[in-house]
Each structure stands twice: as structure tokens, then as C-alpha cells.
Coordinates of C-alpha atoms in Angstrom, one line a residue:
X1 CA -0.2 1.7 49.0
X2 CA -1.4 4.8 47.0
X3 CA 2.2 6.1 47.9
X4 CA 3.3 3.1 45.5
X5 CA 0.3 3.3 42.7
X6 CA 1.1 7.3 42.7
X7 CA 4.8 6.3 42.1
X8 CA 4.2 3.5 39.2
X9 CA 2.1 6.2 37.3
X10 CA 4.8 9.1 37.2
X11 CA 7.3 6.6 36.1
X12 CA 5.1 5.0 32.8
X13 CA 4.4 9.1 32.3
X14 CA 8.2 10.1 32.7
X15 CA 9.3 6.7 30.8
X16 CA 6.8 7.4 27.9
X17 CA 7.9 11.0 27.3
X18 CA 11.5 10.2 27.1
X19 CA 10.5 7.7 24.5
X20 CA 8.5 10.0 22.5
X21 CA 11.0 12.5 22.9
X22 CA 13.3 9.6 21.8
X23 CA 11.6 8.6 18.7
X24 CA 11.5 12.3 17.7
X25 CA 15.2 13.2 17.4
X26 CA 15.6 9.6 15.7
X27 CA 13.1 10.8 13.1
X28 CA 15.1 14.1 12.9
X29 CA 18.2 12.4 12.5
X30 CA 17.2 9.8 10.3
X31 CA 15.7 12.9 7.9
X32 CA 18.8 14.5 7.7
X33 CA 20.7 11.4 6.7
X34 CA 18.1 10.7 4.4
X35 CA 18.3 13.9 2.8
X36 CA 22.1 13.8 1.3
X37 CA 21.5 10.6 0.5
X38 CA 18.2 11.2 -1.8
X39 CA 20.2 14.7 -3.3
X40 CA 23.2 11.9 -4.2
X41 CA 21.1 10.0 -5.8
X42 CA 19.4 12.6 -7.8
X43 CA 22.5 13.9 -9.0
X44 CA 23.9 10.8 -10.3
X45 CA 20.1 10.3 -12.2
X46 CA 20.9 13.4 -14.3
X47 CA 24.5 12.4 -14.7
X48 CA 23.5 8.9 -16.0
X49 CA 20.7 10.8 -17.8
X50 CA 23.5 13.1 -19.9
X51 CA 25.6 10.0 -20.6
X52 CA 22.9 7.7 -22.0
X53 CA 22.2 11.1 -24.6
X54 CA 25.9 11.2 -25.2
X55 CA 25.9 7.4 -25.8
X56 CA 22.5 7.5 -27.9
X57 CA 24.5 10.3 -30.1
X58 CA 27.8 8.0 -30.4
X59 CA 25.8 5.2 -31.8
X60 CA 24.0 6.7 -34.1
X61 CA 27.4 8.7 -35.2
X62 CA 30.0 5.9 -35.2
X63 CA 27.2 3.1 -35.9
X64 CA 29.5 -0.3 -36.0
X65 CA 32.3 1.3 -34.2
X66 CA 30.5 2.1 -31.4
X67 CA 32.0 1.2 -28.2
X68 CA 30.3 -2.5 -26.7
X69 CA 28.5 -1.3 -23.8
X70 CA 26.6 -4.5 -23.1
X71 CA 29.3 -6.1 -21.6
X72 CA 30.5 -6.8 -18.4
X73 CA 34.3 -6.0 -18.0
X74 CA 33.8 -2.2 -18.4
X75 CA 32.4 0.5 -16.9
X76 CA 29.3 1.1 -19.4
X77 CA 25.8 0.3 -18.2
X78 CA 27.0 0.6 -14.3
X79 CA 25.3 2.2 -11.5
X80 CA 26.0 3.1 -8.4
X81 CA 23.9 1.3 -5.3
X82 CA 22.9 4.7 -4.2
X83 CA 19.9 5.0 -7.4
X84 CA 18.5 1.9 -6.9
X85 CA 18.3 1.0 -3.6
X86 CA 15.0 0.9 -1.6
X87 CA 15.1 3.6 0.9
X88 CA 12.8 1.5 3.6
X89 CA 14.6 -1.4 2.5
X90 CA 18.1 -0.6 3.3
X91 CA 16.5 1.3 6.6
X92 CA 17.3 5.0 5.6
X93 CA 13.3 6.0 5.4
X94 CA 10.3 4.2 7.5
X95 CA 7.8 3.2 4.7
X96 CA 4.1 4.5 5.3
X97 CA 1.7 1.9 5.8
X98 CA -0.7 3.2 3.6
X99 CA 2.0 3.0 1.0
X100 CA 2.7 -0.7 2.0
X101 CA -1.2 -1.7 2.4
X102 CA -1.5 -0.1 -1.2
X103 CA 0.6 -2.2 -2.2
X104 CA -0.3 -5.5 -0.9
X105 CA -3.8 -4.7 -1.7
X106 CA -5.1 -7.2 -4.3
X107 CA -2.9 -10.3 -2.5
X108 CA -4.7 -10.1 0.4
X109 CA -3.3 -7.2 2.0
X110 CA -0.4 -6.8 4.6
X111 CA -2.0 -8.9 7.2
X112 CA -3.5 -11.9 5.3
X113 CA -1.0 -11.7 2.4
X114 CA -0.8 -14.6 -0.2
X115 CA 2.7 -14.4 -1.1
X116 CA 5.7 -16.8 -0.7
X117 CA 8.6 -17.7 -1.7
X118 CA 9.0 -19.5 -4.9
X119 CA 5.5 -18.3 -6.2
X120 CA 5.6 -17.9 -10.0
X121 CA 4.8 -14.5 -11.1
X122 CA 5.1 -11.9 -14.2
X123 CA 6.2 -8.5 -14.2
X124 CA 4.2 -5.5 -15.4
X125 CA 6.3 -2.8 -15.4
X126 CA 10.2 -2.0 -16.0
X127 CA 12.3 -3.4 -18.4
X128 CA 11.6 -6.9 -17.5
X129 CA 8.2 -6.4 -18.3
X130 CA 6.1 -9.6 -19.3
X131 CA 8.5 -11.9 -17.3
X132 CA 8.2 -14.8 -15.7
X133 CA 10.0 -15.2 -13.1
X134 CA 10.2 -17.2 -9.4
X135 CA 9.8 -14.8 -5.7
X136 CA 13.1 -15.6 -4.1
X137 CA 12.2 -13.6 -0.8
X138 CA 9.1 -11.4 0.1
X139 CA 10.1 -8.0 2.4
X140 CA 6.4 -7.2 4.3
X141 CA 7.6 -4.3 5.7
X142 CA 8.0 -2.6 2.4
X143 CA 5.5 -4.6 0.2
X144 CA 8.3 -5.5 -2.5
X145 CA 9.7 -8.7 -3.5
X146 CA 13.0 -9.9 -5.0
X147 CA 13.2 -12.3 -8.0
X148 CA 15.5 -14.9 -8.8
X149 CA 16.4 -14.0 -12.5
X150 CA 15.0 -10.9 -13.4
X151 CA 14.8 -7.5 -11.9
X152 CA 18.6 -7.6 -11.3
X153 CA 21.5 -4.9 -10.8
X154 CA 25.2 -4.6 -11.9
X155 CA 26.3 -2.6 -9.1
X156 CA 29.7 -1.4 -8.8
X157 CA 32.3 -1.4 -5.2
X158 CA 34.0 1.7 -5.1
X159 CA 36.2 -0.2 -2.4
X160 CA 37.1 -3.3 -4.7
X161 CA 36.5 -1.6 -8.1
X162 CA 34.0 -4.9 -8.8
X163 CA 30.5 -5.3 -10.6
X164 CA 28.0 -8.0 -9.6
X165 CA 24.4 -8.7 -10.3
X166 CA 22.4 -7.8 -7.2
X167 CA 19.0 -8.9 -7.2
X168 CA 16.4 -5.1 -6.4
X169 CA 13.2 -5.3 -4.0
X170 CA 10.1 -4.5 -6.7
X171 CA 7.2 -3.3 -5.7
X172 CA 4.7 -6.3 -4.9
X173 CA 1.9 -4.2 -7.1
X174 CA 4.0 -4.5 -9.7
X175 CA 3.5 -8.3 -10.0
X176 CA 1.0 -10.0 -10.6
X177 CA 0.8 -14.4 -9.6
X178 CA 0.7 -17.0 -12.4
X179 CA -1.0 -20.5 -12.1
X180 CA -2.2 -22.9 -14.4
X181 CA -5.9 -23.3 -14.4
X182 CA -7.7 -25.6 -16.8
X183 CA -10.8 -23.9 -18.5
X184 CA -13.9 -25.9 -17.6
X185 CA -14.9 -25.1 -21.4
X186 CA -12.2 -26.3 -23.5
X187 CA -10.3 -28.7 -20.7
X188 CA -7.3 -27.3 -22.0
X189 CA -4.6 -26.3 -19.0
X190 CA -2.7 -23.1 -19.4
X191 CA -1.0 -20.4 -17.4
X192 CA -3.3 -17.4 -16.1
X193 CA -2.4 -14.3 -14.5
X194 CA -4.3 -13.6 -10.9
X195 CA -4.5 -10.2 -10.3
X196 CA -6.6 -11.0 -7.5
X197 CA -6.2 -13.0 -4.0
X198 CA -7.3 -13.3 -1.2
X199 CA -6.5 -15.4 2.2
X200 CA -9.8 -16.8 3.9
X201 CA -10.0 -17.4 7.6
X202 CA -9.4 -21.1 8.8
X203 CA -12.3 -23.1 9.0
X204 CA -13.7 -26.9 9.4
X205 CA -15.6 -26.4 5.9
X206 CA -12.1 -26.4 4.1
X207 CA -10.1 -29.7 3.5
X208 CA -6.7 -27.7 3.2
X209 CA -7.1 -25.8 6.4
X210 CA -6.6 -27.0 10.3
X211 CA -6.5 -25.5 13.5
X212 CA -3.5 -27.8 14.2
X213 CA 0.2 -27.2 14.8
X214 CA 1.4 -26.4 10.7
X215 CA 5.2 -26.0 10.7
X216 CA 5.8 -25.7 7.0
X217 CA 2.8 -24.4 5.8
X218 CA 0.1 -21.9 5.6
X219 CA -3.0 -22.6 8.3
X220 CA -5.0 -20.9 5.2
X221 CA -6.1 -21.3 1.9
X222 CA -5.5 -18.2 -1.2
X223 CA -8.3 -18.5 -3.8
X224 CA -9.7 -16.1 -6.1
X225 CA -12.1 -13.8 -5.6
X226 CA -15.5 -15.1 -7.9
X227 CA -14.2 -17.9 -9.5
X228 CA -13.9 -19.9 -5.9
X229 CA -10.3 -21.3 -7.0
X230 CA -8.0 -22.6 -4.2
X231 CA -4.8 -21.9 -5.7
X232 CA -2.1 -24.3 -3.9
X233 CA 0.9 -23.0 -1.7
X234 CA 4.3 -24.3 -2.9
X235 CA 5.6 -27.1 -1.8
X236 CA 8.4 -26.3 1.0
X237 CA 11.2 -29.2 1.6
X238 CA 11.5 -28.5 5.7
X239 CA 14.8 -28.3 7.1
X240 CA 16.3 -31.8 8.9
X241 CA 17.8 -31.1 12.5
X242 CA 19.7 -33.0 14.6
X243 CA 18.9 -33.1 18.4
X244 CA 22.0 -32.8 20.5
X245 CA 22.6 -33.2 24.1
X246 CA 22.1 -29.5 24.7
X247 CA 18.5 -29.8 22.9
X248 CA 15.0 -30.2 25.1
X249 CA 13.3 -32.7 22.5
X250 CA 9.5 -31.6 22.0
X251 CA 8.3 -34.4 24.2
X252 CA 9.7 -33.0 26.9
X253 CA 8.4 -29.7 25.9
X254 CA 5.0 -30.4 25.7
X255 CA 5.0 -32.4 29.0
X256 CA 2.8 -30.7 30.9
X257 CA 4.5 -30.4 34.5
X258 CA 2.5 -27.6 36.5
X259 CA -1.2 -28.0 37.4
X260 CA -3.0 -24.3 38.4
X261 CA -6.3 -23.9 39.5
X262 CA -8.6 -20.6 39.8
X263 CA -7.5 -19.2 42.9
X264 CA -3.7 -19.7 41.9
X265 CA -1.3 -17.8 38.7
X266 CA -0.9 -19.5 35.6
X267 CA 2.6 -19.9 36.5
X268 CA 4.7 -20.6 39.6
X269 CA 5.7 -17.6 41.3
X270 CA 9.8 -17.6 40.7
X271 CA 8.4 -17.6 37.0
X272 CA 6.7 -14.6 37.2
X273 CA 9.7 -13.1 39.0
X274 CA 12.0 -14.0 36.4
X275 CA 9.5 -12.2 33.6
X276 CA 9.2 -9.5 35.0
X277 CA 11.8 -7.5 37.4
X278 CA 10.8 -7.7 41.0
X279 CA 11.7 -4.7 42.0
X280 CA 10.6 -2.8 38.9
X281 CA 9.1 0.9 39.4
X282 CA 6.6 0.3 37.3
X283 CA 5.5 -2.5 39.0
X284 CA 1.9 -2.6 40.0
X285 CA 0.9 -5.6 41.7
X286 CA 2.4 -6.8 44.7
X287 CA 2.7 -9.7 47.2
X288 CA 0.4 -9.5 49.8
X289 CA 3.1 -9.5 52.7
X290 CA 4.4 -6.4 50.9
X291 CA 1.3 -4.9 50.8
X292 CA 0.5 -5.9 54.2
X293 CA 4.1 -4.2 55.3
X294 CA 3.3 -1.1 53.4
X295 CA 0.2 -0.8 55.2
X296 CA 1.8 -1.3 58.2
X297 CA 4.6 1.4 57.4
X298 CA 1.2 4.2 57.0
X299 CA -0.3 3.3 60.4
X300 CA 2.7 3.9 61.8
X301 CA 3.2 7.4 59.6
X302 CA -0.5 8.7 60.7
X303 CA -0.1 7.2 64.4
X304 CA 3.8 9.6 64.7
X305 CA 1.2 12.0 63.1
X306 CA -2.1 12.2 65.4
X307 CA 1.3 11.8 68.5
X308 CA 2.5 15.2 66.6
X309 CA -0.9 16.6 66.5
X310 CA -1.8 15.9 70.1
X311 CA 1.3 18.4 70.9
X312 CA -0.3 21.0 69.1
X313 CA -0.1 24.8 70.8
X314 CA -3.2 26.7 71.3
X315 CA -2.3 28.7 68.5
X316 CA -1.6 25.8 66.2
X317 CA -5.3 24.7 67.2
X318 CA -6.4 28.0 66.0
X319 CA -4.7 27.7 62.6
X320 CA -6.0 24.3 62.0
X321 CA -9.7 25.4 62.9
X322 CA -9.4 28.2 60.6
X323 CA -8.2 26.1 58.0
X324 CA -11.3 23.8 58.4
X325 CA -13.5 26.6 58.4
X326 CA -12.3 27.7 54.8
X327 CA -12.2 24.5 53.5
X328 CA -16.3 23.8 54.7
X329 CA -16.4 27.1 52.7
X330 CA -18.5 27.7 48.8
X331 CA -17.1 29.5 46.6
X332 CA -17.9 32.9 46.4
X333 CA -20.3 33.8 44.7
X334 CA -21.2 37.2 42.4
X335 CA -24.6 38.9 42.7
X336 CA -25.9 40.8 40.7
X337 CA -25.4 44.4 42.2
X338 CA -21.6 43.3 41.8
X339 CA -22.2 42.3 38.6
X340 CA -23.9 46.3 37.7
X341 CA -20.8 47.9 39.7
X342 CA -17.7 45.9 37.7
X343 CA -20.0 46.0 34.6
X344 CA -20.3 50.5 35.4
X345 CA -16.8 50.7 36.4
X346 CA -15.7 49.3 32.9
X347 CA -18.0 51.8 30.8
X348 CA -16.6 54.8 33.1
X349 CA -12.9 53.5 32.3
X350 CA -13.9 53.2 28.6
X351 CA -15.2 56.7 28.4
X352 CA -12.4 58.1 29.9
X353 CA -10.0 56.6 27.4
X354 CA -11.9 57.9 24.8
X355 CA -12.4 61.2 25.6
X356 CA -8.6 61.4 26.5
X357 CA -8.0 60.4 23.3
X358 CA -10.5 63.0 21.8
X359 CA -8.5 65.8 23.7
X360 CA -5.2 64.4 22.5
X361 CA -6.2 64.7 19.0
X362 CA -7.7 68.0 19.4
X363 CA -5.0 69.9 20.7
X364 CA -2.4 71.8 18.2
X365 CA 0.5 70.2 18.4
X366 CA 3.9 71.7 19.1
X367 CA 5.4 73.9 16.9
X368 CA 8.9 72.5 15.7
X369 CA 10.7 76.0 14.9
X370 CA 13.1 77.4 17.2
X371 CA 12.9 80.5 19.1
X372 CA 14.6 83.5 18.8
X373 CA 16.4 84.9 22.0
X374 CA 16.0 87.9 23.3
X375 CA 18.5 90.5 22.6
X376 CA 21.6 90.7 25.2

């Protein structure tokens, strides 16, 4: 049985390296493509930087016959998908997720956060800024939105030679929600920007929360920090199905058709078979009849073992005590007389360097002009 523990253990090692091995060329690679993709798009920045000077100059030098560059059917006011498109978004760079968090930080954060589709909000930055617009679809993994109206692209297909409007992801910081909240002053009802949210945990104390199934819903409530203001999810018109003959209807599901007490698994046994593989390596817990045969298999590997042993020749006997005899042995030890002689032997070595040295500087050294040889 340890045979089999030992075995399960150096395959989750061996199986964990070759994924963090994995993970690292796919972070090398992924940097490399990344890289001649950001340089592209920095190039074509400065290019589109030179042309809107050039264009700036050719409307304030041809004033009413400057060329229309609003307008859709040329190539003025085009970019290429390469400048705005969001690097985590389009998968060519893993976002950080203190970049993301920072992001999602005043609606509740990545975890609890209080954004959804069709939620009214205003931009604060970019051309759009002070808009109102609707969320069309909220992308966690990068903390950005897209809008349905503003915050849009004409992008160019250098395939098809076509522009359309593509809706951008924008930064989630850079919105902020909008809700109408009457004033408890005046009584009059107007829109307010909430630059704050936060998701609370479900409880009984709350009318809008439940610990029951919620299909279409939120199972919690957003309100604002210090004012105590629930602010309302939008309403979401859930899908119809139809059940065909090939669907389980939830009556069926829910049926509860296997009874399991303490001594037995939650599940039947085939189950667990078919969740996990049977004859995994990395499999650590066993049937007891293979356990039981294992077992078996080791009695049988020490009995062959002890037969062996009994076999032994005298001078086999001899090794095997000797090898017992080292094994019941300490480990040496150093006292302190050896400790004096190795601690001598180094200061006589050390003083012999040096005074080789001292003789070696001392000494003139060669002189480097030939001889003259005798006469013949």
C-alpha cells in the first residue's frame, strides 16, 4: 500500500511541474506576440498623431474647402482595430487582478460586484464624457463594460475594405451608476450619480433578499454606502423554453432517488467511478478488496524474501551483521583534541602560504636581457 501512496505522490509532483513548466513557455509566448502587437499599435498612434496635425493645418488653411472628414464613406477619422482594442479583452495580455480589483473598487469590488446589464450610467472621461448611456455587457475579467450608444469605434476590414461601428470595453472606473432618488427635503425626484456601491450579504432582515433558488435575479441587494439606499436591479424578461422529448423536466430532477446514510458515500459507487477514472495514478483511495489484494501481493514479496534470506551463506550472514552493527552506530563525534589538531594544522598551512609568498616577492626577479656567447 505505501508502494501505491509513494506512486500517487510522484505523479501530482511530476504532473505539477510539467504544468508550471507549461504555464511558463505560454507566458513567454504570449509576451512575444504581445510585443509586435503593442509596437503596431504604437506606431500607428504617431501616424494618426501626424495626420490629425496635418488635418488641424488643412482646416485652418483651406477653412470651407476643407475636406468633410466627419463622414462615413471615406477613409478620414478611421482606425485600425489594432489601437483600440483591449489587450486582456481580445486575450493577447492576462490582466492583473490588482488592476481589475482597482477597478471594480467602488461597485463592490470583483467578487460582490453591483453591475448588470442594462444599468444606466454616465461617463467621466473620453470624448463621451457626461453621457448617459445603458451597460450592454459587463467583462469581469478585465473590469470594463461596453455601452450601447456611446463609447463606439469605426473600425476598418482590411479584408473587405468596410467601416462599422464597434462598441469598445471602457474601464468600469470610468463610470459611474445613475438612479433617480427623491430628496427627502424638497420631494422632488431627479437623477443622481453613485459613485459608491456596495453588495451586502443575504440575510432574513432584508425584504429583497432570499436564500431561495433566484433564476433571474441577484440573491443580494446594492445600496449605498451612508445613505442606506437599496437601489433596485433591472428588471430581466427571462428567456421561455420549450421542454422536448430529449429534456429531463425539473420534477424529475429534483426527485430525490438515492437515500445514503453515514457509513455509506454520498453517491452510488458506479457514480463515483464515472467522476473520477478508476484506474487513475493519482488515485488515492481504494476499494477495500484492492487494498486487501495489495496487501496480500507484500506478504507474499517479504515471505519470497525471509525464503531468500534463510539461503543466506555464512558470509552473507557476516555482511548483514556488519551492516546492523553500523546502522546501531552514532555518529561520530569530534572532541576536542581533534578540534586543537585540525584547528593547528590550518594555522601551520596558513603560515606556510604566507611566508612562501614573502620569499616570492623578495627574490630579484629574472633579468630579461640576453646573454652574450662566448667567443668560438
Amino acid at each position: 500500500m505505501q508502494k501505491l501512496i509513494k506512486r500517487a505522490n510522484q505523479a501530482q509532483r511530476q504532473a505539477a511541474k510539467r504544468a508550471t513548466e507549461i504555464a511558463k513557455k505560454e507566458r513567454t509566448i504570449l509576451a512575444v506576440q504581445s510585443r509586435g502587437r503593442i509596437s503596431s499599435a504604437s506606431k500607428e498612434i504617431r501616424q494618426n498623431i501626424k495626420d490629425a496635425r496635418k488635418a488641424r493645418r488643412e482646416d485652418w488653411e483651406l477653412g470651407p474647402l476643407a475636406p468633410k472628414r466627419d463622414l462615413g464613406f471615406n477613409k478620414y477619422g478611421l482606425i485600425n482595430e489594432i489601437v483600440r482594442a483591449d489587450w486582456s479583452a481580445y486575450g493577447t495580455q492576462v490582466m492583473r487582478p490588482e488592476v481589475v480589483e482597482k477597478r471594480c473598487a467602488w461597485a463592490g469590488g470583483v467578487k460582490e460586484l453591483c453591475l448588470v446589464p442594462n444599468d444606466r450610467v454616465v461617463i467621466l472621461e473620453g470624448p463621451d464624457k457626461g453621457k448617459i448611456d445603458r451597460i450592454r455587457a459587463v467583462n469581469i475579467e478585465t473590469g470594463s463594460v461596453t455601452l450601447d450608444k456611446c463609447h463606439h469605434s469605426l473600425m476598418s476590414n482590411s479584408l473587405t475594405s468596410e467601416s462599422h461601428l464597434t462598441p469598445m470595453p471602457i474601464s468600469i472606473d470610468s463610470v459611474r451608476l445613475v438612479h433617480p432618488l427623491t430628496d427627502p427635503k424638497t420631494g422632488v425626484t431627479r437623477d443622481v450619480i453613485i459613485n459608491e456601491l456596495r453588495g451586502t450579504i443575504p440575510n432574513m432582515k432584508s425584504p429583497n433578499m432570499s436564500y431561495d433558488r433566484w433564476e433571474y435575479g441577484q440573491k443580494r441587494d446594492r445600496i449605498v454606502p451612508g445613505l442606506n439606499v437599496v437601489i433596485p436591479w433591472p428588471e430581466v424578461t427571462p428567456p421561455k423554453f420549450e421542454t422536448t422529448k430529449a429534456d429531463t423536466i425539473r420534477e424529475n430532477v429534483e426527485d430525490r432517488t438515492f437515500y445514503y446514510n453515514l457509513l455509506s458515500p454520498p453517491m452510488p459507487e458506479s457514480v463515483l467511478d464515472e467522476l473520477r477514472n478508476k484506474y487513475s495514478k493519482f488515485r488515492t483511495r481504494h476499494e477495500d478488496w484492492y487494498v486487501s489484494q495489495k496487501e496480500i501481493e507484500e506478504a507474499e514479496k517479504r515471505r519470497r524474501q525471509e525464503t531468500i534470506k534463510s539461503m543466506q551463506t555464512p558470509l552473507d550472514e557476516f555482511h548483514e551483521k556488519q551492516s546492523k552493527l553500523r546502522a546501531q552506530q552514532k555518529e561520530p563525534e569530534l572532541t576536542d583534541a581533534m578540534l586543537e589538531k585540525l584547528g593547528q594544522l590550518m594555522a601551520d598551512k596558513k603560515a606556510a602560504k604566507k611566508a612562501a609568498l614573502a620569499e616570492a616577492a623578495s627574490s630579484p626577479a629574472p633579468s630579461s636581457a640576453p646573454t652574450a656567447s662566448p667567443p668560438q
